[in-house]
């Protein structure tokens, strides 16, 4: 069974950081998507999704990130992805065109 | 036999003839053919009839010797079903057990004897004798009458004779029960079949000690959700049922803690705390190791256990240098240490308990040295177990029980295959197998990552599109060629178009992460072939 972790941290200026870990695939992507949406309250001004500890992500995981990005865009909430260079996650993010959202660190 | 039984409290004195008839009834040869259970019931029935009482009951000491437990009863069977207990030292039966003397009570209601067993059931007059085996009280045999009556000394003698007949049978029953329970427990907890793990082969042995006595030795192999593999060999101090029970508890607790931490030192720290709290005064040694998902290295923690032996290719067998911490159950809660050891492909790892290497009049080191010289790299674990048992046990009956576990990391295979159910949860299993297979090749990290992504996207397609609600399977195979890998993902379903939107990314990832993709959608299913060079990163 695919296992993910999610930790939520408050940051300055109304930002929150969602720290993801473990693996994300078809088996847990929807559940993780719901957990992330629930973690983002109405008062939040910006979201940082930290994928540094993610060891595997597939197209189902990418879909969840795209849906999150589009929802936050409607709400005028900033979104930033942290994806370490040279990682499997980086490669998947680049191929699927999510690069625009991604930075190496923050 | 004299007639000077005037000491009897009152009641009619018996004729010699009647007395003989009574004793004959207890020594009837036909009784010898009954099972212990039937013998007890038959004797209780005969006692009720001969002494014209309403109930007869056998109470046995519990393990802690603090309670008498109603075990067999006639005329008050409900007491057995309700598990009625009498504290040793209290009540009518409780006092017989401590005094080791027969007792008579003419009228229970005249005496303020606390007796949860007899008073609540309306009994008035009682007679009881201790059941003694090898000088120790093992229980009480007791009669009860609903009408007031006065028991005679003849009655006491008859009951004591019945008790003396029962005691050895009860003793044998108790030790037989314990032995077979211990054997059953050991068999269910130390199964001869180990779980299949891709990339590992393994074999194990368990032999009871002297006289077929099982003890607290065990071995265990389990996979974890992360793809790690847990290996354990342990030894609970002591023998018999209780040691086997404590072993069973430790085994389950180890598996539970293994799920929440991958660090063996941390797992044993928690296991130690659990044992000290819930089973104080118990002690166990244990060697616990966690192989990483690629099976390249093992992390070990030792709770006072003998060293594992590693036979690495091209070298001699060595004791693994894992500094042992104190056994479980005797430490002071200090954090335990974890040691990491590399395991080469084709290497054999051997874990065992002291029963294997301990011989009378021989130093422990000699036994371990003999074990080292018997273990060779590259062999088959089943054969290795066979030669180890032949060399170290031979024709001798082992004094202590023996547990032995041999695990081998297999060489790189040119062809690897895995069949999984077409379900989302199978994707994690496919990744574990792929990482393991690819680790054994000289594929670059980038190439391995690409193959992982491409193969899993193909498998995810099969999960989503190949089958209806009845489901099916997916076969994943990996063929090693010259500097490249061919991965095949096959299902037997009928392809149907994707539902929902935004699903084109899977195909995109598959194409970009491979050098070449061939998709064959036939009537018998879909086959996806992915080619990827082992080196070079980024897009081809």
XYZ file of C-alpha atoms in Angstrom:
646
model
C 0.000 0.000 0.000
C 1.306 3.406 -0.916
C 2.035 5.601 2.065
C 2.352 9.367 2.163
C 2.983 11.843 4.944
C 1.718 15.411 5.242
C 2.773 17.987 7.793
C 1.253 21.482 7.908
C 3.243 24.448 9.208
C 2.194 28.060 9.565
C 4.609 30.613 8.159
C 4.840 34.392 8.243
C 2.569 36.649 6.203
C -0.449 34.326 6.137
C 1.430 31.548 4.340
C 1.293 27.871 5.164
C 3.741 25.166 4.200
C 2.536 21.683 3.307
C 5.436 19.264 3.732
C 4.788 16.082 1.764
C 6.740 12.849 2.120
C 6.645 9.211 1.044
C 5.136 8.022 -2.213
C 2.187 9.386 -4.186
C 0.379 7.342 -6.815
C -3.122 6.342 -7.912
C -3.699 4.519 -4.613
C -3.413 7.583 -2.380
C -3.484 10.686 -4.627
C -7.165 11.546 -4.058
C -6.883 11.075 -0.315
C -3.796 13.280 -0.238
C -5.592 15.898 -2.390
C -8.457 16.038 0.117
C -6.047 16.312 3.036
C -4.247 19.223 1.382
C -7.478 21.077 0.518
C -8.735 20.627 4.100
C -5.470 21.978 5.514
C -5.807 25.273 3.626
C -8.094 27.592 5.577
C -9.932 30.576 4.128
C -7.537 33.044 5.780
C -4.492 31.641 4.008
C -2.809 34.035 1.563
C -0.214 31.708 0.116
C 0.704 28.020 0.054
C 4.143 26.416 -0.217
C 4.039 22.732 -1.186
C 7.351 21.146 -0.242
C 8.049 17.955 -2.211
C 11.634 17.501 -0.956
C 10.840 14.269 0.928
C 8.640 12.741 -1.760
C 10.334 9.589 -3.074
C 7.873 8.807 -5.863
C 5.143 10.688 -7.711
C 3.151 9.619 -10.747
C 0.636 11.253 -13.103
C -2.150 10.827 -10.529
C -0.050 12.841 -8.058
C 0.596 15.492 -10.700
C -3.146 15.707 -11.388
C -3.806 16.459 -7.716
C -1.188 19.233 -7.769
C -2.705 20.696 -10.950
C -6.174 20.696 -9.387
C -4.820 22.378 -6.274
C -3.058 24.994 -8.404
C -6.183 25.761 -10.391
C -8.382 26.058 -7.286
C -5.884 28.338 -5.544
C -5.641 30.441 -8.698
C -9.413 31.037 -8.565
C -9.089 32.048 -4.907
C -6.158 34.381 -5.657
C -3.952 32.418 -3.273
C -0.239 32.156 -4.151
C 1.191 28.676 -4.764
C 4.802 27.639 -4.820
C 6.232 24.125 -5.278
C 9.586 23.166 -3.819
C 11.149 20.402 -5.870
C 14.792 19.379 -5.346
C 16.924 19.364 -8.528
C 18.006 15.993 -9.900
C 15.197 14.097 -8.197
C 12.588 11.777 -9.672
C 9.953 14.284 -8.562
C 11.772 17.070 -10.441
C 11.831 15.014 -13.620
C 8.100 14.195 -13.439
C 7.230 17.830 -12.669
C 9.302 19.047 -15.606
C 7.890 16.581 -18.126
C 4.310 17.365 -17.125
C 4.758 21.131 -17.378
C 4.428 22.074 -13.720
C 7.879 23.695 -13.791
C 6.404 27.149 -13.870
C 5.276 26.651 -10.280
C 8.450 24.994 -9.074
C 11.495 26.351 -7.328
C 14.489 24.483 -5.879
C 14.198 25.755 -2.356
C 12.597 28.431 -0.280
C -9.307 -53.421 59.326
C -10.411 -52.627 62.857
C -13.706 -51.485 64.120
C -12.162 -48.905 66.394
C -13.583 -46.109 64.293
C -15.370 -44.654 67.254
C -13.638 -41.346 66.534
C -16.117 -40.788 63.749
C -18.315 -37.909 64.673
C -21.550 -39.814 64.497
C -23.677 -41.690 62.030
C -23.898 -45.393 61.306
C -20.763 -47.491 61.308
C -20.221 -49.580 58.223
C -19.815 -53.294 57.988
C -16.518 -54.638 56.601
C -18.427 -55.964 53.645
C -19.909 -52.604 52.785
C -16.523 -50.920 53.153
C -14.944 -53.431 50.757
C -17.718 -52.921 48.258
C -17.149 -49.197 48.349
C -13.385 -49.427 47.773
C -13.852 -51.965 45.011
C -15.995 -49.411 43.269
C -13.044 -46.978 43.197
C -10.461 -49.515 42.036
C -12.637 -51.151 39.382
C -10.296 -52.158 36.507
C -12.763 -50.894 33.922
C -11.853 -47.371 35.065
C -8.342 -47.852 33.683
C -9.704 -47.791 30.142
C -11.353 -44.392 30.475
C -9.837 -41.109 29.343
C -8.827 -38.781 32.158
C -11.902 -36.632 31.626
C -14.281 -39.626 31.659
C -12.480 -41.163 34.644
C -13.001 -38.008 36.688
C -16.686 -37.780 35.794
C -17.213 -41.488 36.515
C -15.496 -41.270 39.921
C -17.508 -38.189 40.883
C -20.745 -39.959 39.880
C -19.848 -43.045 41.919
C -19.011 -40.879 44.936
C -22.366 -39.070 44.711
C -24.175 -42.380 44.528
C -22.259 -44.242 47.253
C -22.288 -41.393 49.733
C -25.753 -40.178 48.723
C -24.674 -36.583 48.270
C -25.997 -34.031 45.764
C -22.751 -32.759 44.282
C -19.090 -33.654 43.841
C -16.495 -31.248 42.507
C -12.785 -31.091 41.673
C -11.093 -27.729 42.216
C -7.569 -27.203 40.855
C -4.904 -24.646 41.756
C -4.351 -22.022 39.081
C -0.881 -21.211 37.671
C -0.228 -18.550 40.312
C -1.399 -20.864 43.153
C -3.666 -18.146 44.493
C -7.032 -19.574 43.404
C -8.796 -22.931 43.293
C -10.639 -23.155 39.978
C -13.752 -25.338 39.616
C -12.593 -27.821 36.972
C -14.908 -30.865 36.926
C -18.280 -30.995 38.693
C -21.301 -33.270 38.991
C -24.524 -31.904 40.443
C -23.247 -28.332 40.050
C -21.917 -28.193 36.491
C -22.850 -24.506 36.277
C -19.917 -23.684 38.587
C -17.469 -24.901 35.914
C -19.224 -22.893 33.206
C -19.190 -19.791 35.403
C -15.495 -20.293 36.224
C -16.175 -20.039 39.976
C -12.944 -19.534 41.961
C -12.179 -19.918 45.657
C -9.197 -17.978 47.019
C -6.531 -20.299 48.466
C -6.616 -20.033 52.289
C -10.218 -18.787 52.412
C -13.535 -20.585 52.498
C -14.034 -24.285 53.017
C -12.028 -25.548 50.034
C -9.439 -22.768 50.325
C -8.543 -23.850 53.856
C -8.265 -27.542 52.928
C -5.666 -26.525 50.322
C -3.525 -24.634 52.838
C -3.972 -27.052 55.763
C -3.482 -30.159 53.560
C -6.072 -31.887 55.743
C -9.531 -33.324 55.196
C -12.377 -31.238 56.625
C -16.038 -31.714 57.466
C -18.647 -29.030 57.874
C -21.996 -30.185 59.242
C -23.895 -26.985 58.745
C -22.502 -24.289 56.493
C -25.079 -21.791 57.768
C -23.956 -22.123 61.391
C -20.378 -21.179 60.519
C -19.401 -17.859 59.065
C -17.273 -19.426 56.357
C -17.119 -17.304 53.210
C -17.778 -19.740 50.413
C -18.872 -18.403 47.030
C -18.989 -21.910 45.612
C -21.227 -23.893 47.987
C -23.298 -21.460 50.053
C -24.852 -19.680 47.053
C -25.901 -23.004 45.616
C -27.814 -24.009 48.751
C -25.454 -26.668 50.103
C -25.597 -27.295 53.855
C -23.147 -30.076 54.734
C -19.687 -30.361 53.187
C -16.833 -32.862 53.079
C -13.488 -32.206 51.369
C -9.997 -33.688 50.997
C -6.801 -32.268 49.484
C -5.551 -33.620 46.140
C -1.837 -34.175 46.617
C 0.716 -35.122 44.000
C 4.427 -35.475 44.778
C 3.953 -33.783 48.141
C 2.302 -30.685 46.671
C -1.349 -29.737 46.880
C -2.745 -29.523 43.380
C -6.373 -29.047 44.328
C -9.343 -30.121 46.443
C -11.976 -32.849 46.025
C -15.199 -31.831 47.667
C -18.745 -33.181 48.260
C -21.885 -31.243 49.129
C -25.286 -32.210 50.505
C -28.371 -30.043 50.196
C -29.859 -31.686 53.321
C -28.102 -31.442 56.697
C -26.101 -34.592 57.435
C -23.110 -35.762 59.399
C -20.211 -37.297 57.453
C -18.360 -40.189 59.109
C -14.667 -41.076 59.252
C -15.454 -43.858 56.781
C -16.739 -41.236 54.362
C -13.516 -39.247 54.792
C -11.382 -42.328 54.063
C -13.384 -43.201 50.993
C -13.115 -39.662 49.629
C -9.375 -39.552 50.306
C -8.948 -42.853 48.407
C -10.848 -41.396 45.473
C -8.656 -38.284 45.656
C -5.470 -40.362 45.696
C -6.701 -42.161 42.599
C -7.460 -38.878 40.818
C -4.325 -36.890 41.658
C -1.849 -38.686 39.327
C -4.390 -38.613 36.477
C -4.922 -34.892 37.001
C -1.182 -34.289 37.172
C -0.657 -36.149 33.887
C -3.580 -34.332 32.298
C -2.181 -30.957 33.290
C 1.325 -31.619 31.980
C -0.001 -33.221 28.780
C -2.242 -30.249 28.187
C 0.630 -27.850 28.753
C 2.951 -29.763 26.475
C 0.501 -30.034 23.590
C -0.557 -26.398 23.965
C 3.096 -25.339 23.852
C 3.727 -27.475 20.764
C 0.638 -26.060 19.010
C 1.649 -22.517 19.852
C 5.204 -23.052 18.680
C 3.987 -24.611 15.419
C 1.590 -21.789 14.652
C 4.110 -19.075 15.470
C 7.219 -20.559 13.886
C 5.866 -21.715 10.537
C 8.145 -23.774 8.295
C 7.025 -21.723 5.264
C 8.556 -18.292 4.987
C 6.978 -15.434 2.990
C 8.158 -15.112 -0.622
C 10.399 -12.041 -1.092
C 11.620 -11.173 -4.614
C 15.434 -11.232 -4.626
C 15.787 -13.321 -1.442
C 15.777 -17.028 -0.889
C 15.593 -18.427 2.614
C 15.168 -21.515 4.747
C 14.716 -22.194 8.460
C 14.671 -24.964 11.052
C 13.158 -25.352 14.506
C 13.933 -28.324 16.745
C 12.549 -28.813 20.277
C 14.964 -29.609 23.100
C 15.431 -32.730 25.229
C 12.353 -34.950 25.464
C 10.520 -32.926 22.799
C 10.255 -29.925 25.117
C 9.482 -26.773 23.191
C 10.816 -23.534 24.552
C 10.858 -19.891 23.718
C 13.041 -19.909 20.583
C 11.654 -18.415 17.415
C 12.521 -16.980 14.011
C 10.504 -14.599 11.885
C 10.671 -13.019 8.430
C 8.225 -10.318 7.335
C 7.953 -7.648 4.649
C 7.093 -4.063 5.543
C 4.921 -1.653 3.498
C 8.033 0.338 2.537
C 9.627 -2.708 0.867
C 12.017 -3.279 3.782
C 12.310 -6.852 5.058
C 12.474 -7.715 8.781
C 14.475 -10.738 10.032
C 14.437 -11.912 13.639
C 15.758 -14.768 15.733
C 15.093 -14.757 19.458
C 15.163 -16.864 22.597
C 12.883 -16.399 25.615
C 14.539 -17.717 28.764
C 12.755 -20.800 30.109
C 10.861 -23.744 28.691
C 7.374 -25.049 28.224
C 4.065 -23.366 27.718
C 4.846 -20.128 29.507
C 8.038 -19.496 27.507
C 6.087 -20.185 24.309
C 3.354 -17.757 25.358
C 5.862 -14.978 26.100
C 7.574 -15.743 22.763
C 4.239 -15.349 20.964
C 3.663 -11.979 22.602
C 7.169 -10.750 21.790
C 6.792 -11.885 18.188
C 3.552 -9.906 17.677
C 4.874 -6.849 19.495
C 8.063 -6.896 17.394
C 5.974 -6.925 14.205
C 3.834 -4.053 15.488
C 6.812 -1.880 16.453
C 8.502 -2.774 13.135
C 5.603 -1.071 11.353
C 6.201 2.207 13.141
C 9.998 2.382 12.972
C 12.600 1.129 10.523
C 15.431 1.536 13.044
C 16.051 -1.852 14.743
C 17.619 -0.186 17.806
C 14.480 1.903 18.281
C 12.219 -1.119 17.764
C 14.111 -3.150 20.391
C 14.053 -0.200 22.816
C 10.253 -0.207 22.589
C 10.022 -4.003 22.760
C 12.199 -3.942 25.875
C 9.938 -1.361 27.534
C 6.898 -3.480 26.659
C 8.410 -6.653 28.128
C 9.589 -4.932 31.313
C 6.148 -3.414 31.896
C 3.812 -6.257 30.968
C 5.930 -9.362 31.602
C 8.278 -8.316 34.386
C 10.766 -11.013 35.429
C 10.831 -12.398 31.878
C 14.019 -12.224 29.857
C 14.803 -12.772 26.196
C 17.694 -12.377 23.783
C 16.925 -11.222 20.256
C 18.729 -10.316 17.062
C 16.621 -8.129 14.797
C 17.636 -6.921 11.356
C 15.995 -4.763 8.677
C 17.052 -5.202 5.057
C 16.612 -2.095 2.891
C 14.190 -2.393 -0.058
C 17.069 -2.982 -2.487
C 18.427 -5.720 -0.177
C 21.918 -4.186 -0.364
C 22.417 -3.638 3.339
C 21.007 -4.709 6.653
C 20.643 -2.725 9.868
C 20.879 -4.837 13.002
C 20.360 -4.487 16.714
C 21.270 -7.208 19.193
C 19.676 -7.698 22.611
C 22.361 -9.937 24.111
C 22.070 -12.412 21.251
C 24.792 -14.506 19.608
C 26.324 -12.863 16.487
C 24.888 -13.519 13.033
C 27.278 -15.107 10.535
C 27.777 -13.714 7.035
C 29.275 -15.747 4.189
C 30.211 -13.176 1.540
C 31.381 -14.259 -1.911
C 35.169 -14.424 -2.260
C 35.738 -14.348 1.487
C 35.526 -16.448 4.628
C 32.477 -16.591 6.821
C 32.622 -14.014 9.574
C 30.690 -13.192 12.736
C 28.919 -9.897 12.097
C 30.326 -7.231 14.343
C 27.103 -6.021 15.964
C 27.885 -4.855 19.509
C 25.221 -6.484 21.692
C 23.148 -4.457 24.138
C 21.598 -6.043 27.248
C 18.933 -8.741 26.812
C 15.301 -7.635 26.729
C 13.789 -7.422 30.196
C 16.965 -6.631 32.155
C 18.033 -3.269 30.793
C 17.521 0.178 32.238
C 15.810 1.674 29.245
C 19.006 2.984 27.650
C 18.698 3.567 23.902
C 19.820 0.565 21.915
C 22.393 0.598 19.135
C 21.921 -0.085 15.441
C 24.725 -1.353 13.197
C 24.701 -1.286 9.399
C 26.272 -4.079 7.335
C 26.514 -4.402 3.524
C 25.255 -7.638 1.984
C 26.827 -8.567 -1.359
C 24.757 -10.396 -3.973
C 25.112 -14.163 -3.474
C 25.909 -13.601 0.213
C 24.417 -15.867 2.894
C 23.330 -14.602 6.291
C 22.793 -17.027 9.167
C 20.876 -16.240 12.389
C 20.518 -18.858 15.144
C 19.892 -19.506 18.840
C 22.384 -20.865 21.375
C 20.878 -24.379 21.273
C 22.579 -24.841 17.895
C 26.135 -24.125 19.066
C 26.089 -25.167 22.738
C 27.369 -28.658 23.527
C 28.118 -30.310 26.848
C 31.764 -29.965 27.806
C 32.553 -27.662 24.903
C 33.222 -23.951 24.741
C 30.597 -21.861 22.947
C 33.268 -20.483 20.583
C 33.997 -23.994 19.289
C 30.366 -24.438 18.288
C 30.265 -21.045 16.578
C 33.534 -21.833 14.759
C 32.044 -25.091 13.496
C 28.986 -23.185 12.275
C 31.208 -20.654 10.461
C 33.135 -23.383 8.681
C 29.886 -25.034 7.540
C 28.442 -21.892 5.946
C 29.562 -21.084 2.387
C 28.524 -18.247 0.072
C 26.534 -18.999 -3.056
C 24.851 -22.121 -1.719
C 21.152 -22.730 -1.513
C 19.713 -21.798 1.921
C 17.752 -25.057 2.129
C 20.972 -27.045 1.538
C 22.853 -24.793 3.955
C 20.276 -25.481 6.720
C 20.589 -29.192 5.976
C 24.389 -29.245 6.269
C 24.386 -27.007 9.342
C 21.935 -29.263 11.195
C 23.890 -32.363 10.124
C 27.220 -30.890 11.216
C 26.127 -29.289 14.471
C 23.322 -31.505 15.721
C 24.119 -34.797 14.041
C 22.740 -37.740 15.962
C 22.735 -35.983 19.295
C 19.507 -35.008 21.005
C 19.791 -31.248 21.545
C 19.597 -30.187 25.183
C 17.979 -26.865 24.382
C 15.613 -25.985 21.561
C 17.151 -24.687 18.319
C 16.039 -22.004 15.862
C 17.994 -21.428 12.643
C 17.349 -18.983 9.790
C 19.460 -18.733 6.615
C 18.805 -15.928 4.130
C 20.511 -15.407 0.766
C 20.592 -12.324 -1.405
C 20.167 -13.699 -4.917
C 22.442 -12.781 -7.827
C 21.212 -10.523 -10.604
C 18.730 -12.352 -12.755
C 18.563 -11.688 -16.486
C 14.840 -12.105 -16.390
C 12.649 -10.952 -13.532
C 8.888 -11.164 -13.426
C 6.115 -10.292 -11.025
C 2.357 -10.865 -11.226
C 0.119 -8.610 -9.150
C -3.635 -7.973 -8.956
C -4.769 -5.042 -11.126
C -5.419 -2.782 -8.134
C -3.989 0.599 -7.117
C -2.398 -0.947 -4.029
C -0.250 -3.196 -6.255
C 1.675 -0.209 -7.666
C 3.763 0.116 -4.494
C 4.679 -3.588 -4.746
C 5.742 -3.160 -8.369
C 8.039 -0.276 -7.347
C 9.643 -2.331 -4.565
C 10.403 -5.150 -7.025
C 11.676 -2.761 -9.738
C 13.982 -0.909 -7.348
C 15.368 -4.248 -6.157
C 15.930 -5.558 -9.693
C 17.471 -2.314 -10.913
C 19.744 -2.041 -7.865
C 21.340 -5.318 -8.910
C 22.201 -3.856 -12.348
C 24.618 -1.019 -13.054
C 21.828 1.296 -14.187
C 22.411 4.995 -13.427
C 20.081 6.630 -10.885
C 18.442 8.674 -13.614
C 17.834 5.604 -15.787
C 16.415 3.699 -12.813
C 14.102 6.624 -11.939
C 12.908 6.846 -15.554
C 12.140 3.140 -15.734
C 10.273 3.309 -12.437
C 8.074 6.141 -13.722
C 7.482 4.610 -17.189
C 6.688 1.077 -15.952
C 4.379 2.313 -13.190
C 2.460 4.584 -15.580
C 1.940 1.585 -17.873
C 0.790 -0.503 -14.893
C -1.509 2.311 -13.699
C -3.090 2.301 -17.170
C -3.834 -1.411 -16.821
C -5.297 -0.842 -13.346
C -7.587 1.863 -14.694
C -8.559 0.547 -18.089
C -8.017 -3.183 -18.486
C -10.679 -4.839 -16.390
C -14.270 -4.536 -15.272
C -15.318 -4.867 -11.633
C -14.288 -8.548 -11.575
C -10.647 -7.436 -11.825
C -7.637 -9.304 -13.177
C -3.860 -9.366 -13.001
C -0.906 -7.441 -14.364
C 2.421 -9.048 -15.223
C 5.534 -6.921 -15.039
C 8.837 -8.276 -16.307
C 12.307 -6.870 -16.742
C 14.806 -8.248 -19.246
C 18.436 -7.217 -18.939
C 20.175 -6.781 -22.287
C 23.517 -5.334 -23.274
C 23.469 -1.862 -21.733
C 19.726 -1.621 -21.905
C 16.591 -2.894 -20.242
C 13.333 -4.064 -21.746
C 10.371 -3.766 -19.428
C 7.086 -5.434 -20.320
C 3.734 -4.665 -18.716
C 0.987 -7.060 -19.764
C -2.683 -7.476 -18.900
C -5.379 -9.859 -20.194
C -8.142 -7.305 -20.264
C -9.911 -5.486 -23.050
C -8.804 -1.929 -23.466
C -11.380 0.787 -23.131
C -10.937 4.542 -23.502
C -9.947 6.499 -20.418
C -12.667 8.081 -18.344
C -12.393 11.537 -16.875
C -10.051 14.183 -18.151
C -6.452 15.110 -17.638
C -5.271 11.505 -17.970
C -2.956 12.120 -20.937
C -0.020 12.825 -18.631
C 0.562 9.132 -17.996
C 1.225 8.465 -21.663
C 3.426 11.543 -21.879
C 5.531 10.372 -18.914
C 5.809 6.856 -20.360
C 7.093 8.191 -23.692
C 9.489 10.754 -22.269
C 11.004 8.358 -19.717
C 11.749 5.595 -22.243
C 13.881 5.446 -25.374
C 11.123 3.580 -27.148
C 7.559 2.510 -26.361
C 5.563 -0.205 -28.170
C 1.927 -0.685 -27.306
C 0.126 -3.741 -28.620
C -3.599 -3.743 -27.941
C -4.856 -7.183 -28.907
C -8.042 -9.050 -28.170
C -6.258 -11.065 -25.500
C -5.053 -7.989 -23.647
C -2.608 -5.121 -23.826
C 1.163 -5.421 -23.877
C 3.385 -2.395 -23.359
C 7.119 -2.760 -24.085
C 9.452 -0.056 -22.825
C 13.117 0.192 -23.792
C 15.623 2.235 -21.837
C 19.408 2.483 -21.903
C 21.038 1.785 -18.524
C 23.124 4.955 -18.603
C 22.675 8.536 -19.597
C 20.193 10.827 -17.968
C 17.612 13.290 -19.129
C 15.737 12.880 -22.355
C 17.190 10.447 -24.851
